[in-house]
C-alpha atoms as one frame of an Amber mdcrd trajectory, in Angstrom:
protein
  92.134  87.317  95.469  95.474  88.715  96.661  98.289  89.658  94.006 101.135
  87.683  93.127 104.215  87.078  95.250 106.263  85.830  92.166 106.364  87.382
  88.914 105.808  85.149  85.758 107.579  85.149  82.759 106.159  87.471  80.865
 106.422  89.883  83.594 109.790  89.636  83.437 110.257  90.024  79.869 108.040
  93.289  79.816 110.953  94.786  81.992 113.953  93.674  80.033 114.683  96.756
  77.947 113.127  98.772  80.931 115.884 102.454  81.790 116.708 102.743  85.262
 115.531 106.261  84.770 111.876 108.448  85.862 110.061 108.974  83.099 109.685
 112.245  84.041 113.227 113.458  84.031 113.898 111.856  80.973 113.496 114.475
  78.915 115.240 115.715  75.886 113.910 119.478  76.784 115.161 119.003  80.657
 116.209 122.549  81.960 120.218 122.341  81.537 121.774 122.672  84.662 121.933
 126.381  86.771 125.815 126.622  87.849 126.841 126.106  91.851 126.995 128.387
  94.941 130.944 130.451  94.508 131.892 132.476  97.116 129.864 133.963  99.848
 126.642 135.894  99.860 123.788 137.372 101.598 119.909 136.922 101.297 117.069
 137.620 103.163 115.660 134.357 102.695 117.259 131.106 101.866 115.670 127.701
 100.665 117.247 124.540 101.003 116.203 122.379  98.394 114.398 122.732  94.993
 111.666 120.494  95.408 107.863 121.416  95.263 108.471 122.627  98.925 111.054
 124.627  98.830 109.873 126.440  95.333 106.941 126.720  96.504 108.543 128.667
  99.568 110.536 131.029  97.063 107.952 131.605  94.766 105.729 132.901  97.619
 107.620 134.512  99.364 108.749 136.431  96.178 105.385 137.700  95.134 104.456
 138.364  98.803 107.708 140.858  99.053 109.031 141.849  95.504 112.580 142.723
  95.380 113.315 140.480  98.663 116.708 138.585  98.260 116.177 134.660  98.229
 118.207 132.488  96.978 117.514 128.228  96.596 120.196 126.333  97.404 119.828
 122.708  95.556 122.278 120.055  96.297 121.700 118.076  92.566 118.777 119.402
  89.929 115.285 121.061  90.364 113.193 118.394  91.363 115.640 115.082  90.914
 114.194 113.901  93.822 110.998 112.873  95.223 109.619 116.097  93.110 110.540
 114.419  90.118 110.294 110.494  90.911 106.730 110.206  92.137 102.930 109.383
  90.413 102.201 112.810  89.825  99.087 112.430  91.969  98.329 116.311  93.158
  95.718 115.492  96.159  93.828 118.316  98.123  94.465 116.362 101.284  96.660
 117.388 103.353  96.456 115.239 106.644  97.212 111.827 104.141  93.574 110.992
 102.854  90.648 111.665 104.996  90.172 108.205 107.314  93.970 109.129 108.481
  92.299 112.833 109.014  89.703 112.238 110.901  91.864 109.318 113.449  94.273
 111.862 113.962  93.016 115.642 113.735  89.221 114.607 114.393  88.248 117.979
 115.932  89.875 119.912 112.901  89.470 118.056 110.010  86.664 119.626 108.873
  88.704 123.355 108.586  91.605 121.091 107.421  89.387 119.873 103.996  88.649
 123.517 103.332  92.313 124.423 103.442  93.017 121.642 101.461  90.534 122.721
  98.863  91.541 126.215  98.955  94.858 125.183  98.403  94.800 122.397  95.521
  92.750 125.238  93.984  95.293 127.765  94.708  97.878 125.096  92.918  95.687
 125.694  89.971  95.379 129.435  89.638  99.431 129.862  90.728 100.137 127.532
  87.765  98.072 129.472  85.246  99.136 133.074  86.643 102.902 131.989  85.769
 102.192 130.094  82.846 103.525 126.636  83.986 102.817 124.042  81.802 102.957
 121.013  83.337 100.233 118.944  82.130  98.007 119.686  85.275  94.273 118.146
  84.850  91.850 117.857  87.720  90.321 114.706  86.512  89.428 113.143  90.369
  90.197 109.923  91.788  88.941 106.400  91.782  89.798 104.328  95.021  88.972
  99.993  93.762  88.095  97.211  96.094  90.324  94.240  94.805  89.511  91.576
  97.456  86.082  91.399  99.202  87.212  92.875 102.252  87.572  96.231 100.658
  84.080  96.323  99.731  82.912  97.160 103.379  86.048  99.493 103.666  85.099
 101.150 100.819  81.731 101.622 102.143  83.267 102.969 105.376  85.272 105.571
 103.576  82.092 106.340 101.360  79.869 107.237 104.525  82.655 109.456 106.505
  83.161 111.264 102.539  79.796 112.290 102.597  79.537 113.034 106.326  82.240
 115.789 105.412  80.985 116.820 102.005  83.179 115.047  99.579  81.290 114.691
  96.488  81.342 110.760  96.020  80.082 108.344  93.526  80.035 104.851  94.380
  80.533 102.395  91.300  79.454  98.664  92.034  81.177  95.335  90.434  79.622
  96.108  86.975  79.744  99.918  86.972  83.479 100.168  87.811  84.552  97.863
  85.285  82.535 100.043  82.439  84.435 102.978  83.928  88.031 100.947  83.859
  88.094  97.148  82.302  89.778  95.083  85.113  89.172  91.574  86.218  90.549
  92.328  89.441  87.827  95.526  90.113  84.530  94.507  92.750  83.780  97.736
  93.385  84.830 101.072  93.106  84.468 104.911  95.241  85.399 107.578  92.700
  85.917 111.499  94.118  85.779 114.561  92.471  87.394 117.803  92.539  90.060
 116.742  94.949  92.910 115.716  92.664  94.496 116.313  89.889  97.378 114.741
  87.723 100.267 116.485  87.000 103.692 116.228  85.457 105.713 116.582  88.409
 108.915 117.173  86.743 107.415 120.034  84.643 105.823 121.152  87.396 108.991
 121.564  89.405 110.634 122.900  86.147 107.730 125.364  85.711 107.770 126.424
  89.287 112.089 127.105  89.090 110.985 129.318  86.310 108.970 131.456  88.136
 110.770 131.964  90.728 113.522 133.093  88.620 111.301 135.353  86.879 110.725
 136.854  90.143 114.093 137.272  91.051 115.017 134.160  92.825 118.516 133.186
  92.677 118.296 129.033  91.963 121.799 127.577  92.370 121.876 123.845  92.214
 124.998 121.034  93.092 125.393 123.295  95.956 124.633 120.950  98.719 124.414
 122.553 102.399 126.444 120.756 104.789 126.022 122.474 107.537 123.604 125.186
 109.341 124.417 127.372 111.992 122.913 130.573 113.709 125.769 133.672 113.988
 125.019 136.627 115.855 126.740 139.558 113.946 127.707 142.538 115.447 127.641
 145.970 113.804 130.796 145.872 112.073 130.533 142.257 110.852 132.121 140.711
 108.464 128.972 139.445 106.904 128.064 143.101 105.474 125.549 145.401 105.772
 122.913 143.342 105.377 123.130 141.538 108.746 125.113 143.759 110.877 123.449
 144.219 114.280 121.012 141.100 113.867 121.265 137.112 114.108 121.414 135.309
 111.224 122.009 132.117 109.847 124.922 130.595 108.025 124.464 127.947 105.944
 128.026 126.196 104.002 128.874 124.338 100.860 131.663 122.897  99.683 132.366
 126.108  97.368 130.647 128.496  99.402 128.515 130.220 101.987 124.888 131.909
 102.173 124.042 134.048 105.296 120.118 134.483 105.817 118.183 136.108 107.881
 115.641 133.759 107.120 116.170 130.036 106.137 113.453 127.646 105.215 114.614
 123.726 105.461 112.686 121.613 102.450 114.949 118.755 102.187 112.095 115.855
 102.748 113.821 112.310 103.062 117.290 113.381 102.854 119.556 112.528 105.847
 118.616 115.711 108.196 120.542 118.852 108.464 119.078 119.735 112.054 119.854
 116.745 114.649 116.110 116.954 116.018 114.305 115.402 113.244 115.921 112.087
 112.849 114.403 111.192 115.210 110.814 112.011 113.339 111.859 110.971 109.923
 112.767 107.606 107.648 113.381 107.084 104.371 111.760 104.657 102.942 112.029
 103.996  99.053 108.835 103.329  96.759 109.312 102.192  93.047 107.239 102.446
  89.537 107.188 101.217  86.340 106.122 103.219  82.825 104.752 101.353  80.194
 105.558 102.149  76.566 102.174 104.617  74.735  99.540 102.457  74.493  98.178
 101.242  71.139  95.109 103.011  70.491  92.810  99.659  70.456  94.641  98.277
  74.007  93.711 101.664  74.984  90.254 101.541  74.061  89.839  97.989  75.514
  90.996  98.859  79.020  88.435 102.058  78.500  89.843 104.761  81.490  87.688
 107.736  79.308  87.940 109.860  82.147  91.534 109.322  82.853  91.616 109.918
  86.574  94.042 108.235  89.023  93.567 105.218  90.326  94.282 103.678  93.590
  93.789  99.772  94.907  92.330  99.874  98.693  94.949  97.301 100.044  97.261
  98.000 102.795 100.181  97.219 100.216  98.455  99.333  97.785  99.408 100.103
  94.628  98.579 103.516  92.332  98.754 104.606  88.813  97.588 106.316  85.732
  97.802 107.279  82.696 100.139 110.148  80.987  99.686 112.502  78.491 101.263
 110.605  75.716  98.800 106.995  76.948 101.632 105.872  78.855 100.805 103.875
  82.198 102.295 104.715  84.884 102.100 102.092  87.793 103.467 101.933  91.188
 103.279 101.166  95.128 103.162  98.556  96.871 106.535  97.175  98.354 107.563
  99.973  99.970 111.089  99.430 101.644 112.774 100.540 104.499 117.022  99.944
 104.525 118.172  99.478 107.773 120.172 102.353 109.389 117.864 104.925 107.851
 119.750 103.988 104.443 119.383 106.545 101.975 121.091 107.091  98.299 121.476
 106.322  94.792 122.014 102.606  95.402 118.535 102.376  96.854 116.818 103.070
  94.099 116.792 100.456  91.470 115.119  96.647  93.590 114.943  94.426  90.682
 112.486  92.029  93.073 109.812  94.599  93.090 109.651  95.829  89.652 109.285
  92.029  88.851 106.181  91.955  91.307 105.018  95.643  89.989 104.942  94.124
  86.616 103.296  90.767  87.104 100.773  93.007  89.235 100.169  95.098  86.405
  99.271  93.102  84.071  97.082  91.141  86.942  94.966  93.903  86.791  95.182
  94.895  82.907  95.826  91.288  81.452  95.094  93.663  78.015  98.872  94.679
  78.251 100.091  90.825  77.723 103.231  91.966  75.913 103.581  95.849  76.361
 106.841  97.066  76.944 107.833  98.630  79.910 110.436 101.800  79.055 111.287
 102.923  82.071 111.731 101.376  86.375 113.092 103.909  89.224 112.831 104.452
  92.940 112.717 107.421  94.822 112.804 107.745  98.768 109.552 108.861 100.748
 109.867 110.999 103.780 107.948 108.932 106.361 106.683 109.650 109.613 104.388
 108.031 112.204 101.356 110.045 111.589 101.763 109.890 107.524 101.273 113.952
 107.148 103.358 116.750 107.481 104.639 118.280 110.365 106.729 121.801 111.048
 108.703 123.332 113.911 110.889 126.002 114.117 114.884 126.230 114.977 117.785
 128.942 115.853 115.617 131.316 116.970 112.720 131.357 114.888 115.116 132.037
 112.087 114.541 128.603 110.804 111.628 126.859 109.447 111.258 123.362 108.427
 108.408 120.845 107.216 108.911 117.560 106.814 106.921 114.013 106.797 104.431
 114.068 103.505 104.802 110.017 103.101 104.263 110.527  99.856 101.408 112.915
  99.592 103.341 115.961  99.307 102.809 117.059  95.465  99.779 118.936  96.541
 100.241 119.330 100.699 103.605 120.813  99.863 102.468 124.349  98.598 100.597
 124.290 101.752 103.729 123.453 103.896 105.514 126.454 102.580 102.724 128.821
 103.434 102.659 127.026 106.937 106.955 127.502 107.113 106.481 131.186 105.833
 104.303 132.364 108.445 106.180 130.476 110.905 109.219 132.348 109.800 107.162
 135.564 110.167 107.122 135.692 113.933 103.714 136.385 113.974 100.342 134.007
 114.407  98.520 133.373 111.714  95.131 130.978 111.532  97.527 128.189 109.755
  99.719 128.455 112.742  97.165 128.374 114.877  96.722 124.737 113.977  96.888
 122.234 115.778  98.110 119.970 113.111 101.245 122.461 112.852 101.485 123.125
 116.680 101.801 118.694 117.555 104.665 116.798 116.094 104.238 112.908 114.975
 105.491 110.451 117.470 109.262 109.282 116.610 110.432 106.555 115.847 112.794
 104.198 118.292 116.492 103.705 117.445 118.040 101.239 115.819 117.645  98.277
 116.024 114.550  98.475 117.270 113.314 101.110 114.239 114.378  98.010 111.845
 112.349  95.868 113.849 109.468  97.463 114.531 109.143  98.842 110.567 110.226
  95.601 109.610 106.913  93.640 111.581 104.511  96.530 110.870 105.467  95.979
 106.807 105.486  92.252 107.418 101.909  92.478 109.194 100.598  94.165 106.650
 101.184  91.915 103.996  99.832  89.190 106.321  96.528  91.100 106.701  96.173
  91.891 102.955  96.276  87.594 103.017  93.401  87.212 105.843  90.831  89.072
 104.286  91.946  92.178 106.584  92.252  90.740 110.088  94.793  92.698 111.466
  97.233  91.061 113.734  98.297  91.413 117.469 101.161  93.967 116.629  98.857
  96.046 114.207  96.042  96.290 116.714  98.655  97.533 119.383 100.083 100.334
 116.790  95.989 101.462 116.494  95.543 101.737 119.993  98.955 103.598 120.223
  97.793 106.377 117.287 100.385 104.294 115.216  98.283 102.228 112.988  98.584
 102.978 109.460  96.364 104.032 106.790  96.772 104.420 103.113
């Protein structure tokens, strides 16, 4: 049976008390803030942003040439965006799950597994090296059929697993349930060792500290407004640094930072190199956080093995539990504003935290009266082939990634790596890719982006209602590469 368009009552109610905060970034033991760009000065390498990306990028680059200056330039806090806003779901894959793999990088996908692997692993051994604690458990995942169309999809995604050696249980009506009491479960495809949970606002916290460690200048509400390339001659007025080389300037409102390196990491904020807005579109994605379960409500939904949970719909919907019992539950109504609309004003949608709630407790009717503490928003950096995507500008001298759709906790360690050797000059097997060397397919202007998001979103839905038969406009995005998959 489909979920709920309306919320009930008691839905409702569950949200009244609810902070328009993450529950991740309210913390009383949140790092206080590092003080803004003043002045002018010179680095080697510059970051923009202080998300998972660009930390990662500093933090890497720092321990692969100690005593290099880089400095991280962060226009609000470490990780107040989409590093500190989503599940907290830290997935090996990096091409976006591995059905959207193997439709769009057939040929490599089985290379790209093992470098997701390698790196989810690597995630692990960074974090312990630098003492990070952020809560990081590699507990797998569990992917639930909620309708009985998902049972042969589920199947489906079970055979191609194995074909590529995922090591996959499958869990049938009555087995899934034992694992995790729904109503709503039929069946169930659970994978281990390829994610973990994480908190990712400690882990972005944990990561800052590193870098600093290291050397890393971090200076956040220093928001770049503008990049360009210079070309400074011997006696320039950007020091020694630079003189006799190109370089790239990049200006605040209280300052400037010239690079000889600069590594873009700014994911769905509006785009500080014309070329990818075309590629990009924010689109926003909300949760809910329950209050810490009672240890008997606890014990009657079962969960033992605490992985992270996902619902096989094309509206789907993902969450888990926290350290401290907590639920954490979101998906679903994922919204695109027209005009590419992006800010603070985006991210609180009353509508859908109604719906998130009466869909939680749809699937947990244990939590009939649990509070829910805390409802935010965050925007995802979207684009049409749901996985990253790099490219280099001003020379070489600039390095971006962009395009996660909301799969980047993991995949972005790996997009550093990919923007660092990019940055280097020289090819290197990641390079080599061809997931790094193609682009995604952009997206048409407006109106028609509004439109076109608008009927795919709107299709969707309708196909979640008819058992999965996807309509004339969704069959036309599949046979244009377009078609989505969760």
């Amino acid at each position: 049976m489909p979920f709920s368009r309306t919320a009930r009552p008691a839905a409702r109610s569950a949200l009244r008390d609810a902070t328009p905060v993450p529950l991740w970034l309210d913390a009383p033991d949140r790092p206080a803030p590092a003080p803004p760009l003043e002045g002018s000065l010179e680095a080697d390498l510059a970051v923009v942003g202080a998300g998972f990306t660009g930390l990662w990028a500093a933090l890497l680059a720092a321990e692969a040439q100690p005593g290099r200056e880089i400095v991280v330039l962060e226009a609000g806090r470490v990780g107040h965006a989409a590093s500190g806003r989503n599940g907290g779901f830290c997935s090996a894959s990096l091409t976006h799950g591995i059905g959207n793999g193997a439709e769009r990088f057939s040929t490599e996908l089985p290379r790209l597994l093992d470098l997701g692997r390698d790196n989810l692993h690597g995630i692990a051994a960074d974090l312990a090296r630098h003492d990070v604690e952020c809560d990081f458990r590699m507990v797998g995942d569990l992917v639930v059929a909620t309708d009985p169309h998902h049972v042969d999809e589920l199947q489906a995604l079970r055979r191609l697993a194995e074909r590529h050696g995922q090591q996959v249980t499958w869990l049938d009506q009555d087995a899934v349930r034992a694992e995790i009491a729904s109503p709503r479960y039929l069946s169930g495809l659970q994978t281990d060792g390829e994610t973990a949970l994480v908190d990712p606002a400690r882990l972005a916290w944990g990561l800052a500290s590193a870098c600093r460690r290291l050397g890393v200048r971090i200076l956040e509400g220093s928001q770049v407004t503008r990049i360009e390339p210079v070309r400074l001659h011997p006696a320039g007025q950007a020091g020694r640094r630079h003189r006799g080389r190109g370089a790239v300037r990049l200006t605040t409102a209280a300052g400037v930072v010239t690079a000889r390196n600069v590594v873009l990491a700014t994911n769905a904020f509006p785009p500080l190199l014309r070329r990818l807005r075309h590629y990009l579109v924010p689109v926003y994605d909300y949760v809910l956080a329950t209050e810490p379960l009672p240890a008997a409500v606890l014990r009657s939904i079962g969960w033992r093995h605490r992985q992270g949970v996902s619902d096989a719909g094309n509206q789907f919907h993902y969450y888990r539990l926290t350290r401290d019992d907590r639920v954490v539950f979101g998906g679903y109504d994922a919204v695109y504003y027209p005009g590419n609309g992006f800010g603070t004003g985006f991210e609180q949608r009353q509508v859908t935290f109604e719906l998130l709630a009466e869909h939680l407790l749809e699937t947990f009717p244990q939590l009939e009266g649990t509070r829910i503490t805390h409802r935010w928003g965050g925007a995802i950096d979207t684009c049409t082939r749901f996985s990253p995507f790099w490219g280099t500008a001003m020379g070489g001298q600039l390095a971006y990634v962009a395009g996660y759709t909301g799969l980047g906790v993991g995949a972005s360690r790996f997009g550093a790596r990919v923007a660092l050797d990019l940055l280097s000059g020289e090819p290197s097997e990641l390079t080599r890719l061809d997931m790094v060397r193609s682009k995604p397919l952009p997206f048409p202007p407006e109106p028609l982006r509004s439109v076109g998001i608008g009927l795919t979103r709107w299709s969707l839905g309708r196909a979640d209602l008819r058992a999965g038969r996807r309509n004339v406009w969704l069959r036309t995005l599949d046979r244009a590469g377009l078609g989505f998959d969760s």
